[in-house]
Amino acid sequence: MNDPIPFLDLVSPHRELEPELMAIMQSALRSAGFIGGSMLQEFERNFAEFIGAAECIGVSNGTDALRFALIAAGVKPGDAVLTVANSFIATAEAITQAGAVPEFIEVDEDTYNMCPHSLRTYLEECPLDVDTGMRLGRRTGMPITAVLPVHLFGQMADMDAIEEIAQDFHLELIEDACQAHGAEYFSERQNRWRKAGSIGRAAAFSFYPGKNLGACGDAGAVTTSDPRIARDIRRLRDHGSATKYYHEVIGFNGRLDSIQAGFLDVKLKHLPRWNEMRRSAAARYQAMFETVRGVITPFEPVQSKAVYHLYVVRLSERNVVQERLAAAGIGTGIHYPVPIHLQKAYAELGYRKGDLPITESFASDILSLPMFPEISARQQQRVVERVAEITECIPRSDIAANA
Ligand SMILES: *Cc1c(COP(=O)(O)O)cnc(C)c1O
């Protein structure tokens, strides 16, 4: 029997970095520098520079990063925020935590990201509040104040188009870049490549261990080039205070630990290389799947450089394929089995099956294959051969019966 192939490998990169990470730990212990301080500032400076934003504010996790970004951008109770249902639930949770209500826009069938055409049509069909000039959410009747696209699986949404729509409808634009550290998009409007996290008023990153840049625990950050937003988020993450024990607003305990910031700074130096390795692995999968019928591989538009946080294919009889891959020692995932608008937690929004047909169509046939920087061509070959074997030997009648 061949060695198992994990869905992702968090052990070997840390083994390699152990001496550097232990040095961070030791320096924190010896100085008792656990909160704030130079390790945090150093990482914030380096991450902002990497993204191409003026500022980075380290926070407790990606969900808090989204929540703080929304609040600082002015989203408040009684607002509606447009986002997608094809994401991790935290995207919507952050909107709810800011006191607003999400309304979901349909996604593009090829990229799985927010469809700009659907976004514009949706807004045009929302009633206009003549007093304020704002659109009122079609489902909630609340003023739509922001749009929150997600750069899903490591590929950026169509930001030129979304940015233009946000301007046309006076919406704040916040990016969920939690899966897109280092992803790039060629902006025709600006005639240059732009990174995820450098376009909206603010952007949220997660450094959950499995992300392309992951901490050794929970961590996150907001990037922004608006000094007012940066100042507000620095206050929000620290009990609404800029000076200790003087609280200007009611905030949160949402800081990034110094040790995690130190770890992240060590790992940030490797991120460009890791992302390139993921891109090479994706190109290999793409070539290997060329001869396998019935498997839809990820689509990367010419204006996009994806960083493949996940490598998601679509195929029929997904559950059978997943079970048989597991039996062969190959780890996979499903991102995500239930779109947010159909989650029990959001039942009160009143969405029904059929409201977002494209979004809903993914749940039954998506499969995330093993993807991490160190995955070898041999391992990938085995994954592809297995998938080919399994899909070939599912009798055609089974597929038709379950379609
Ligand atoms: C991981 C993730 C989040 C939340 O980040 P946490 O650090 O786990 O809070 C939000 N949105 C997306 C798209 C994510 O993948």
XYZ file of C-alpha atoms and ligand atoms in Angstrom:
418
model
C 0.000 0.000 0.000
C 1.226 3.498 -0.859
C 1.747 6.139 1.824
C -1.352 8.154 2.571
C -1.616 11.591 0.926
C -2.917 14.176 3.383
C -5.350 16.905 2.379
C -2.827 19.406 3.710
C 0.466 19.094 5.570
C 1.052 21.432 8.496
C 3.802 19.357 10.093
C 6.722 19.422 7.663
C 6.884 23.213 7.080
C 6.984 23.793 10.851
C 9.673 21.166 11.343
C 11.824 23.084 8.883
C 11.172 26.428 10.614
C 11.409 25.136 14.166
C 14.736 26.789 15.105
C 13.515 30.227 13.944
C 10.124 29.819 15.634
C 11.739 28.676 18.890
C 13.967 31.775 18.822
C 10.833 33.975 18.621
C 9.297 32.086 21.538
C 12.432 32.475 23.605
C 12.800 36.183 22.941
C 9.135 36.744 23.905
C 9.579 34.755 27.130
C 12.773 36.551 28.091
C 11.337 40.023 27.509
C 7.788 39.069 28.628
C 6.673 40.866 25.466
C 3.361 39.096 24.924
C 1.014 41.908 23.865
C 1.960 44.710 21.443
C 5.591 45.695 21.075
C 8.137 45.528 18.311
C 7.400 41.979 17.053
C 3.820 43.008 16.329
C 4.830 46.300 14.698
C 7.481 44.611 12.577
C 5.002 42.076 11.217
C 2.359 44.740 10.588
C 4.870 46.793 8.613
C 6.069 43.820 6.567
C 2.600 42.471 5.808
C 1.307 45.918 4.725
C 4.287 46.222 2.397
C 3.743 42.722 0.982
C 0.080 43.494 0.231
C 0.697 46.985 -1.090
C -1.471 48.724 1.518
C -0.414 51.675 3.669
C -1.285 49.929 6.927
C -1.831 46.539 8.500
C -3.524 46.103 11.871
C -3.004 42.701 13.475
C -6.138 41.294 15.138
C -7.312 38.131 16.858
C -8.640 36.220 13.819
C -10.136 36.647 10.355
C -13.711 36.905 11.565
C -12.827 39.808 13.877
C -10.831 41.366 11.034
C -13.994 41.356 8.903
C -16.144 42.651 11.757
C -13.742 45.499 12.617
C -13.341 46.431 8.941
C -17.116 46.638 8.497
C -17.650 48.679 11.685
C -14.782 51.054 10.890
C -16.185 51.537 7.366
C -19.412 52.726 8.977
C -21.609 49.618 8.710
C -24.076 49.792 11.607
C -27.197 48.143 12.991
C -30.056 48.529 10.523
C -27.847 48.312 7.412
C -27.833 45.641 4.727
C -24.521 44.353 3.314
C -24.233 42.482 0.025
C -22.034 39.388 -0.033
C -22.007 35.815 -1.358
C -23.415 32.595 0.101
C -20.590 30.567 -1.445
C -18.102 31.112 1.389
C -17.174 30.090 4.899
C -19.919 31.211 7.290
C -17.629 33.781 8.971
C -18.186 36.150 6.014
C -21.872 36.457 6.940
C -21.312 36.164 10.693
C -19.125 39.270 10.676
C -21.924 41.233 8.990
C -24.372 40.012 11.628
C -21.904 40.800 14.438
C -21.624 44.364 13.104
C -25.417 44.565 13.587
C -26.204 44.510 9.862
C -28.007 41.909 7.752
C -26.464 40.048 4.797
C -28.168 39.782 1.424
C -26.606 37.298 -0.978
C -25.536 37.880 -4.564
C -25.249 35.034 -7.079
C -21.750 33.876 -8.048
C -20.020 33.266 -11.367
C -20.261 29.685 -12.570
C -16.620 29.508 -13.694
C -14.722 31.365 -10.964
C -17.164 30.672 -8.049
C -16.742 34.324 -7.009
C -19.288 37.164 -6.782
C -20.758 37.819 -10.235
C -20.529 41.579 -11.012
C -23.407 41.350 -13.476
C -25.661 39.832 -10.796
C -24.480 42.463 -8.320
C -25.433 45.349 -10.610
C -28.771 43.817 -11.601
C -29.579 43.120 -7.956
C -28.877 46.717 -6.948
C -30.825 48.141 -9.896
C -33.851 46.096 -8.870
C -33.711 47.264 -5.244
C -36.040 50.150 -4.354
C -34.403 53.581 -4.219
C -34.827 55.680 -1.071
C -35.389 59.109 -2.622
C -34.437 60.977 0.573
C -30.998 59.421 0.944
C -30.330 58.228 -2.605
C -29.571 54.779 -1.211
C -30.797 51.430 -2.399
C -32.932 49.495 0.073
C -32.245 45.783 0.421
C -34.744 43.785 -1.570
C -35.225 41.280 1.254
C -34.688 43.438 4.333
C -35.796 46.918 3.252
C -32.671 48.218 4.999
C -30.259 50.655 3.321
C -27.441 48.835 1.529
C -24.233 50.459 2.749
C -21.468 48.014 1.791
C -20.461 45.165 -0.487
C -18.225 42.338 0.745
C -16.811 40.149 -2.041
C -14.804 37.043 -1.107
C -11.620 35.998 -2.947
C -12.560 32.334 -2.728
C -10.080 29.434 -2.812
C -7.225 31.915 -3.415
C -8.594 33.557 -6.544
C -9.630 37.193 -6.587
C -13.117 38.325 -7.482
C -13.549 40.553 -10.561
C -12.520 43.688 -8.666
C -12.522 46.265 -11.488
C -16.196 45.617 -12.097
C -17.116 45.353 -8.416
C -15.204 48.527 -7.547
C -17.037 50.427 -10.283
C -20.431 49.195 -9.054
C -19.539 50.110 -5.451
C -18.734 53.640 -6.635
C -21.914 53.892 -8.749
C -24.111 52.892 -5.796
C -22.094 54.664 -3.044
C -21.228 51.449 -1.230
C -18.229 50.811 0.975
C -16.098 48.026 -0.510
C -14.574 45.562 1.968
C -12.594 42.525 0.768
C -12.722 39.113 2.417
C -9.127 38.138 1.575
C -9.007 35.379 4.213
C -8.119 32.770 1.543
C -6.069 34.990 -0.759
C -2.731 36.036 0.793
C -0.687 37.163 -2.211
C -3.331 36.585 -4.900
C -3.155 39.117 -7.747
C -5.536 40.672 -10.232
C -4.687 42.720 -13.297
C -6.669 45.934 -13.083
C -7.545 47.342 -16.515
C -8.737 50.509 -14.781
C -5.296 51.096 -13.294
C -3.252 49.146 -15.863
C -1.340 47.246 -13.163
C -1.393 44.114 -11.047
C -3.038 44.619 -7.662
C -2.955 42.274 -4.693
C -5.916 41.045 -2.690
C -6.267 43.356 0.273
C -5.087 46.509 -1.511
C -8.282 47.481 -3.337
C -11.230 47.965 -0.971
C -11.588 50.537 1.808
C -10.278 47.724 4.004
C -9.616 44.005 3.701
C -9.657 41.112 6.149
C -7.067 38.336 6.360
C -7.157 35.187 8.459
C -3.985 33.475 9.641
C -5.784 30.341 10.793
C -3.142 27.577 10.666
C -4.330 26.040 7.377
C -4.396 29.320 5.397
C -1.613 30.133 2.895
C -0.034 32.240 5.654
C -0.969 30.569 8.919
C -0.100 31.264 12.545
C 0.413 28.565 15.177
C -3.037 29.337 16.547
C -5.721 31.906 15.747
C -4.701 35.225 14.174
C -5.869 37.775 11.606
C -5.261 41.248 10.190
C -6.933 44.155 8.453
C -5.140 45.992 5.659
C -6.148 49.487 4.576
C -4.717 52.604 3.007
C -7.171 54.877 4.815
C -5.510 56.319 7.946
C -8.879 56.990 9.602
C -9.928 53.342 9.191
C -6.548 52.177 10.506
C -6.838 54.402 13.580
C -10.386 53.205 14.301
C -9.421 49.546 13.994
C -6.434 49.998 16.309
C -8.930 51.327 18.858
C -11.602 48.698 18.190
C -9.186 45.810 18.749
C -8.120 47.259 22.117
C -11.314 48.051 24.061
C -11.935 51.255 22.139
C -8.841 52.817 23.600
C -5.843 54.551 22.059
C -4.349 55.454 25.440
C -4.502 52.838 28.166
C -7.572 53.208 30.446
C -9.051 56.023 28.339
C -11.880 54.545 26.242
C -13.312 56.669 23.450
C -15.642 54.052 22.019
C -16.902 50.640 23.104
C -14.536 48.184 21.505
C -13.441 44.572 21.730
C -10.591 42.436 22.971
C -9.364 41.600 19.498
C -5.590 41.955 19.487
C -2.959 39.828 17.764
C -0.511 38.189 20.220
C 3.137 39.247 19.848
C 4.330 35.623 19.668
C 1.923 34.849 16.822
C 2.999 38.070 15.061
C 6.624 36.953 15.421
C 5.806 33.515 14.008
C 3.908 35.108 11.115
C 6.827 37.401 10.333
C 9.118 34.362 10.033
C 6.641 32.590 7.758
C 5.861 35.694 5.648
C 9.379 35.529 4.169
C 8.508 32.126 2.702
C 5.007 33.017 1.489
C 5.925 34.115 -2.077
C 7.819 30.844 -2.628
C 5.031 28.754 -1.062
C 2.461 30.478 -3.277
C 4.605 29.747 -6.354
C 4.809 26.094 -5.304
C 1.011 25.983 -4.975
C 0.675 27.549 -8.452
C 3.062 24.961 -9.916
C 1.131 22.157 -8.236
C -2.119 23.563 -9.668
C -0.584 23.695 -13.155
C 0.496 20.047 -12.777
C -3.007 18.966 -11.694
C -4.427 20.902 -14.640
C -2.163 19.079 -17.119
C -2.742 15.682 -15.517
C -6.544 16.078 -15.575
C -6.559 17.019 -19.263
C -7.114 13.382 -20.261
C -9.653 12.601 -17.530
C -13.207 13.048 -18.734
C -15.922 14.512 -16.546
C -13.694 16.430 -14.119
C -14.022 20.218 -14.169
C -10.757 21.836 -13.024
C -10.421 25.400 -11.658
C -10.704 28.243 -14.139
C -8.157 31.048 -13.890
C -9.021 34.102 -16.002
C -6.073 35.832 -17.740
C -6.332 38.806 -15.396
C -5.946 36.570 -12.336
C -2.998 34.995 -10.511
C -4.593 32.658 -7.994
C -2.671 31.316 -4.998
C -4.676 28.089 -4.693
C -5.562 28.067 -1.029
C -7.729 25.156 -2.166
C -7.746 23.116 -5.365
C -11.414 22.466 -6.052
C -12.669 20.251 -8.864
C -16.230 19.343 -9.803
C -17.347 15.845 -10.669
C -20.456 13.694 -10.543
C -20.921 11.086 -7.816
C -18.770 13.239 -5.548
C -19.624 11.369 -2.342
C -18.640 8.020 -3.836
C -15.404 9.497 -5.163
C -14.603 11.063 -1.798
C -15.243 7.798 0.091
C -13.128 5.742 -2.271
C -10.287 8.275 -2.185
C -10.411 8.117 1.629
C -10.246 4.313 1.434
C -7.137 4.721 -0.743
C -5.572 6.999 1.902
C -6.161 10.266 0.032
C -7.546 13.171 2.074
C -10.082 15.567 0.541
C -12.530 18.239 1.708
C -15.809 19.894 0.692
C -15.819 23.693 0.634
C -18.683 24.050 1.385
C -21.380 21.384 1.773
C -24.164 23.895 2.609
C -24.184 27.460 1.207
C -24.637 30.126 3.887
C -28.178 31.140 2.879
C -29.370 27.568 3.517
C -27.554 27.120 6.849
C -29.808 26.562 9.849
C -28.117 29.483 11.630
C -29.465 31.823 8.938
C -32.952 30.306 8.638
C -34.474 33.561 9.878
C -33.339 35.395 6.741
C -36.021 33.395 4.939
C -33.995 32.158 1.969
C -35.238 28.992 0.243
C -33.644 26.351 -1.898
C -33.713 27.695 -5.461
C -33.041 31.329 -4.496
C -29.384 31.093 -5.650
C -29.341 28.259 -8.194
C -25.695 28.600 -9.295
C -24.372 28.821 -5.732
C -26.509 25.839 -4.754
C -25.385 23.752 -7.722
C -21.802 23.553 -6.394
C -22.560 21.867 -3.073
C -23.237 18.428 -4.532
C -20.305 18.131 -6.941
C -17.320 20.098 -5.550
C -14.325 18.273 -4.113
C -11.154 19.857 -2.707
C -8.123 17.723 -3.556
C -4.835 17.581 -1.612
C -3.068 20.954 -2.018
C -0.090 22.295 -0.089
C 3.251 23.758 -1.228
C 5.279 20.559 -0.720
C 2.919 18.207 -2.568
C 4.992 16.201 -5.065
C 4.242 15.435 -8.704
C 4.202 11.752 -7.754
C 1.584 12.305 -5.080
C -0.509 14.345 -7.501
C -0.181 11.658 -10.159
C -1.594 9.132 -7.691
C -4.510 11.428 -6.798
C -5.366 11.946 -10.466
C -5.019 8.246 -11.339
C -7.286 7.294 -8.450
C -9.903 9.874 -9.423
C -9.763 8.620 -13.018
C -10.112 4.979 -11.932
C -13.020 5.722 -9.594
C -14.959 7.898 -12.034
C -14.442 5.362 -14.850
C -15.773 2.494 -12.785
C -18.906 4.233 -11.522
C -21.522 2.646 -13.784
C -23.184 5.199 -16.068
C -26.653 4.093 -14.864
C -25.730 5.053 -11.258
C -24.878 8.546 -12.375
C -28.097 8.958 -14.325
C -30.157 7.606 -11.406
C -28.664 10.111 -8.983
C -28.552 13.101 -11.303
C -10.953 31.426 7.296
C -11.970 32.352 6.752
C -12.577 33.345 7.533
C -12.443 33.449 9.021
O -11.192 33.466 9.520
P -10.909 32.971 11.032
O -9.497 33.370 11.252
O -11.130 31.503 11.071
O -11.845 33.715 11.922
C -13.417 34.250 6.899
N -13.685 34.163 5.582
C -13.147 33.200 4.812
C -13.477 33.173 3.360
C -12.294 32.248 5.380
O -11.791 31.281 4.607
